């Protein structure tokens, strides 16, 4: 089955700096890669996703890149703000609507 | 509220007791997932349904766990003879199979289980 590894487990940045979270996956059949943000005590919520036919996707201060050959994808947050502080999970899913496998999470702290 | 609804939100039980959680998905979503999340970890897949059919069940799920979705709407997750290791947040999610949000998991607030 799919195995998703995520690094780093914790990340502290100064407000206004950029943050990068990296993930690798094992199943070459995976073609959908979502990122979820989970604030303390809240449910995970989708912030951005990318499909395998696209190498990069951007939404305001958030961008995701995908390298299918290397089986890794990354989340980039620019101009970080205190409200970006949360746990971020990457995930991968093979074709169709099979199970989504999550990484172990990155706790991001943005220091004002 | 048209989001995914889970209840109870919190359940404290003694070891050996049975517990049942309910999930009401977003009405037009025909796929429903159960995940388990422990502190500091990502959601761990348990099982999922396409309408009333249970399509996959994690090998991590022992025989003490059972899930149903009898009419393809709400789902229940039952844990029999609970153990302290079952203490976790149980998350339900639903997803549409078409349209703009196809494949996106919409999570409920979760049901937190504490086994004493």
CSV table of N, CA, C and O in Angstrom, one decimal, chain A residues 1 32 36 38 41-46 49 51 89 93 96-105, chain B residues 3-4 31 33 35 37 40-43 45 48 56 91 96-98 102-105 107-109:
chain,number,residue,atom,x,y,z
A,1,UNK,N,0.8,-1.2,0.0
A,1,UNK,CA,0.0,0.0,0.0
A,1,UNK,C,0.8,1.3,0.0
A,1,UNK,O,2.1,1.2,0.1
A,32,UNK,N,-3.2,11.9,-7.0
A,32,UNK,CA,-3.9,13.1,-6.4
A,32,UNK,C,-3.3,13.3,-5.1
A,32,UNK,O,-3.1,12.4,-4.2
A,36,UNK,N,-3.8,19.3,3.8
A,36,UNK,CA,-4.8,19.6,4.8
A,36,UNK,C,-4.2,20.4,5.9
A,36,UNK,O,-3.0,20.2,6.3
A,38,UNK,N,-4.8,21.6,9.9
A,38,UNK,CA,-5.6,21.3,11.1
A,38,UNK,C,-5.2,22.2,12.2
A,38,UNK,O,-4.1,22.1,12.7
A,41,UNK,N,-7.6,21.4,17.9
A,41,UNK,CA,-9.0,21.0,18.3
A,41,UNK,C,-10.0,21.1,17.2
A,41,UNK,O,-11.2,21.0,17.4
A,42,UNK,N,-9.5,21.3,15.9
A,42,UNK,CA,-10.5,21.5,14.8
A,42,UNK,C,-10.3,20.3,13.8
A,42,UNK,O,-9.4,19.5,13.9
A,43,UNK,N,-11.2,20.2,12.9
A,43,UNK,CA,-11.1,19.2,11.8
A,43,UNK,C,-10.1,19.6,10.8
A,43,UNK,O,-9.8,20.7,10.5
A,44,UNK,N,-9.5,18.6,10.1
A,44,UNK,CA,-8.6,18.9,9.0
A,44,UNK,C,-9.4,19.5,7.8
A,44,UNK,O,-10.5,19.1,7.6
A,45,UNK,N,-8.8,20.5,7.2
A,45,UNK,CA,-9.5,21.1,6.1
A,45,UNK,C,-8.6,21.3,4.9
A,45,UNK,O,-7.4,21.6,5.1
A,46,UNK,N,-9.1,21.0,3.7
A,46,UNK,CA,-8.2,21.1,2.5
A,46,UNK,C,-7.8,22.5,2.2
A,46,UNK,O,-8.7,23.4,2.3
A,49,UNK,N,-4.7,21.3,-3.5
A,49,UNK,CA,-4.4,20.0,-3.9
A,49,UNK,C,-3.8,20.1,-5.3
A,49,UNK,O,-3.9,21.1,-6.0
A,51,UNK,N,-3.0,17.5,-8.9
A,51,UNK,CA,-3.1,16.2,-9.6
A,51,UNK,C,-1.9,15.9,-10.5
A,51,UNK,O,-1.1,16.9,-10.8
A,89,UNK,N,-0.9,18.5,6.9
A,89,UNK,CA,-0.8,17.1,6.5
A,89,UNK,C,-0.7,17.0,5.0
A,89,UNK,O,-1.6,17.6,4.3
A,93,UNK,N,-3.3,9.7,-3.0
A,93,UNK,CA,-4.4,8.8,-3.3
A,93,UNK,C,-4.2,8.3,-4.7
A,93,UNK,O,-3.9,9.1,-5.7
A,96,UNK,N,-8.9,6.8,-9.2
A,96,UNK,CA,-10.2,6.5,-8.7
A,96,UNK,C,-10.5,7.1,-7.3
A,96,UNK,O,-9.8,8.1,-7.0
A,97,UNK,N,-11.4,6.6,-6.6
A,97,UNK,CA,-11.7,7.2,-5.3
A,97,UNK,C,-11.3,6.3,-4.1
A,97,UNK,O,-12.1,6.0,-3.3
A,98,UNK,N,-10.2,5.8,-4.2
A,98,UNK,CA,-9.7,4.9,-3.1
A,98,UNK,C,-9.2,5.7,-1.9
A,98,UNK,O,-9.4,6.9,-1.8
A,99,UNK,N,-8.7,5.0,-0.9
A,99,UNK,CA,-8.4,5.7,0.3
A,99,UNK,C,-7.3,6.7,0.1
A,99,UNK,O,-6.4,6.5,-0.7
A,100,UNK,N,-7.3,7.7,0.9
A,100,UNK,CA,-6.3,8.7,1.0
A,100,UNK,C,-5.4,8.4,2.1
A,100,UNK,O,-5.8,8.2,3.3
A,101,UNK,N,-4.1,8.4,1.9
A,101,UNK,CA,-3.1,8.1,2.9
A,101,UNK,C,-2.4,9.4,3.3
A,101,UNK,O,-1.9,10.1,2.4
A,102,UNK,N,-2.4,9.6,4.6
A,102,UNK,CA,-1.8,10.9,5.1
A,102,UNK,C,-0.4,10.7,5.6
A,102,UNK,O,0.0,9.6,6.1
A,103,UNK,N,0.3,11.8,5.6
A,103,UNK,CA,1.6,11.9,6.2
A,103,UNK,C,1.4,12.1,7.7
A,103,UNK,O,0.3,12.2,8.2
A,104,UNK,N,2.5,12.2,8.5
A,104,UNK,CA,2.5,12.3,9.9
A,104,UNK,C,2.3,13.7,10.4
A,104,UNK,O,2.1,13.9,11.6
A,105,UNK,N,2.4,14.7,9.5
A,105,UNK,CA,2.1,16.0,9.9
A,105,UNK,C,3.3,16.9,10.2
A,105,UNK,O,4.3,16.4,10.6
B,3,UNK,N,-22.7,20.5,6.8
B,3,UNK,CA,-21.4,19.8,6.8
B,3,UNK,C,-21.6,18.4,7.4
B,3,UNK,O,-22.7,17.9,7.6
B,4,UNK,N,-20.4,17.7,7.5
B,4,UNK,CA,-20.4,16.3,8.1
B,4,UNK,C,-20.6,16.4,9.6
B,4,UNK,O,-20.0,17.2,10.3
B,31,UNK,N,-19.5,8.8,-1.1
B,31,UNK,CA,-18.4,8.1,-0.5
B,31,UNK,C,-18.2,8.6,1.0
B,31,UNK,O,-18.3,9.8,1.2
B,33,UNK,N,-15.8,7.9,4.6
B,33,UNK,CA,-14.6,7.3,5.1
B,33,UNK,C,-14.6,7.4,6.7
B,33,UNK,O,-15.1,8.4,7.2
B,35,UNK,N,-11.6,7.5,9.7
B,35,UNK,CA,-10.2,7.6,10.0
B,35,UNK,C,-10.1,7.6,11.5
B,35,UNK,O,-11.0,8.1,12.2
B,37,UNK,N,-7.3,9.2,14.5
B,37,UNK,CA,-6.2,10.1,14.7
B,37,UNK,C,-5.8,10.1,16.2
B,37,UNK,O,-6.7,10.4,17.0
B,40,UNK,N,-0.6,13.9,17.7
B,40,UNK,CA,0.7,14.1,17.0
B,40,UNK,C,0.8,13.2,15.8
B,40,UNK,O,1.9,13.2,15.2
B,41,UNK,N,-0.3,12.6,15.4
B,41,UNK,CA,-0.2,11.7,14.2
B,41,UNK,C,-1.2,12.2,13.1
B,41,UNK,O,-2.1,12.9,13.4
B,42,UNK,N,-1.0,11.7,11.9
B,42,UNK,CA,-1.9,12.0,10.8
B,42,UNK,C,-3.1,11.1,10.9
B,42,UNK,O,-3.0,10.0,11.6
B,43,UNK,N,-4.2,11.4,10.2
B,43,UNK,CA,-5.3,10.5,10.2
B,43,UNK,C,-4.9,9.2,9.6
B,43,UNK,O,-4.3,9.1,8.6
B,45,UNK,N,-6.2,5.6,8.1
B,45,UNK,CA,-7.4,5.0,7.4
B,45,UNK,C,-7.9,3.8,8.1
B,45,UNK,O,-7.2,2.9,8.5
B,48,UNK,N,-13.8,2.5,4.2
B,48,UNK,CA,-14.7,3.4,3.4
B,48,UNK,C,-15.8,2.7,2.7
B,48,UNK,O,-15.7,1.5,2.4
B,56,UNK,N,-13.4,-1.1,1.3
B,56,UNK,CA,-12.0,-1.5,1.8
B,56,UNK,C,-12.0,-1.3,3.3
B,56,UNK,O,-12.7,-0.4,3.9
B,91,UNK,N,-12.5,10.1,13.1
B,91,UNK,CA,-12.9,11.1,12.2
B,91,UNK,C,-13.7,10.5,11.1
B,91,UNK,O,-13.3,9.4,10.5
B,96,UNK,N,-17.6,13.9,-2.6
B,96,UNK,CA,-18.4,13.7,-3.8
B,96,UNK,C,-17.6,13.0,-4.9
B,96,UNK,O,-16.4,13.0,-4.8
B,97,UNK,N,-18.2,12.3,-5.8
B,97,UNK,CA,-17.5,11.6,-6.8
B,97,UNK,C,-17.6,12.3,-8.1
B,97,UNK,O,-17.2,11.8,-9.2
B,98,UNK,N,-18.1,13.5,-8.1
B,98,UNK,CA,-18.2,14.3,-9.3
B,98,UNK,C,-18.2,15.8,-8.9
B,98,UNK,O,-18.3,16.1,-7.7
B,102,UNK,N,-14.7,17.0,-6.5
B,102,UNK,CA,-14.6,15.6,-6.5
B,102,UNK,C,-13.3,15.1,-5.8
B,102,UNK,O,-12.2,15.7,-6.1
B,103,UNK,N,-13.4,14.1,-5.0
B,103,UNK,CA,-12.2,13.6,-4.3
B,103,UNK,C,-11.8,14.3,-3.0
B,103,UNK,O,-11.1,13.7,-2.2
B,104,UNK,N,-12.3,15.5,-2.8
B,104,UNK,CA,-11.9,16.2,-1.6
B,104,UNK,C,-12.6,15.6,-0.4
B,104,UNK,O,-13.8,15.4,-0.4
B,105,UNK,N,-11.9,15.4,0.7
B,105,UNK,CA,-12.4,14.8,1.9
B,105,UNK,C,-13.0,16.0,2.7
B,105,UNK,O,-12.2,16.9,3.0
B,107,UNK,N,-14.2,16.6,6.3
B,107,UNK,CA,-14.2,15.9,7.6
B,107,UNK,C,-15.3,16.5,8.6
B,107,UNK,O,-15.6,17.7,8.5
B,108,UNK,N,-15.7,15.6,9.4
B,108,UNK,CA,-16.5,16.0,10.6
B,108,UNK,C,-15.6,16.5,11.7
B,108,UNK,O,-14.4,16.5,11.6
B,109,UNK,N,-16.2,16.9,12.8
B,109,UNK,CA,-15.5,17.4,13.9
B,109,UNK,C,-14.8,16.3,14.7
B,109,UNK,O,-14.0,16.5,15.5
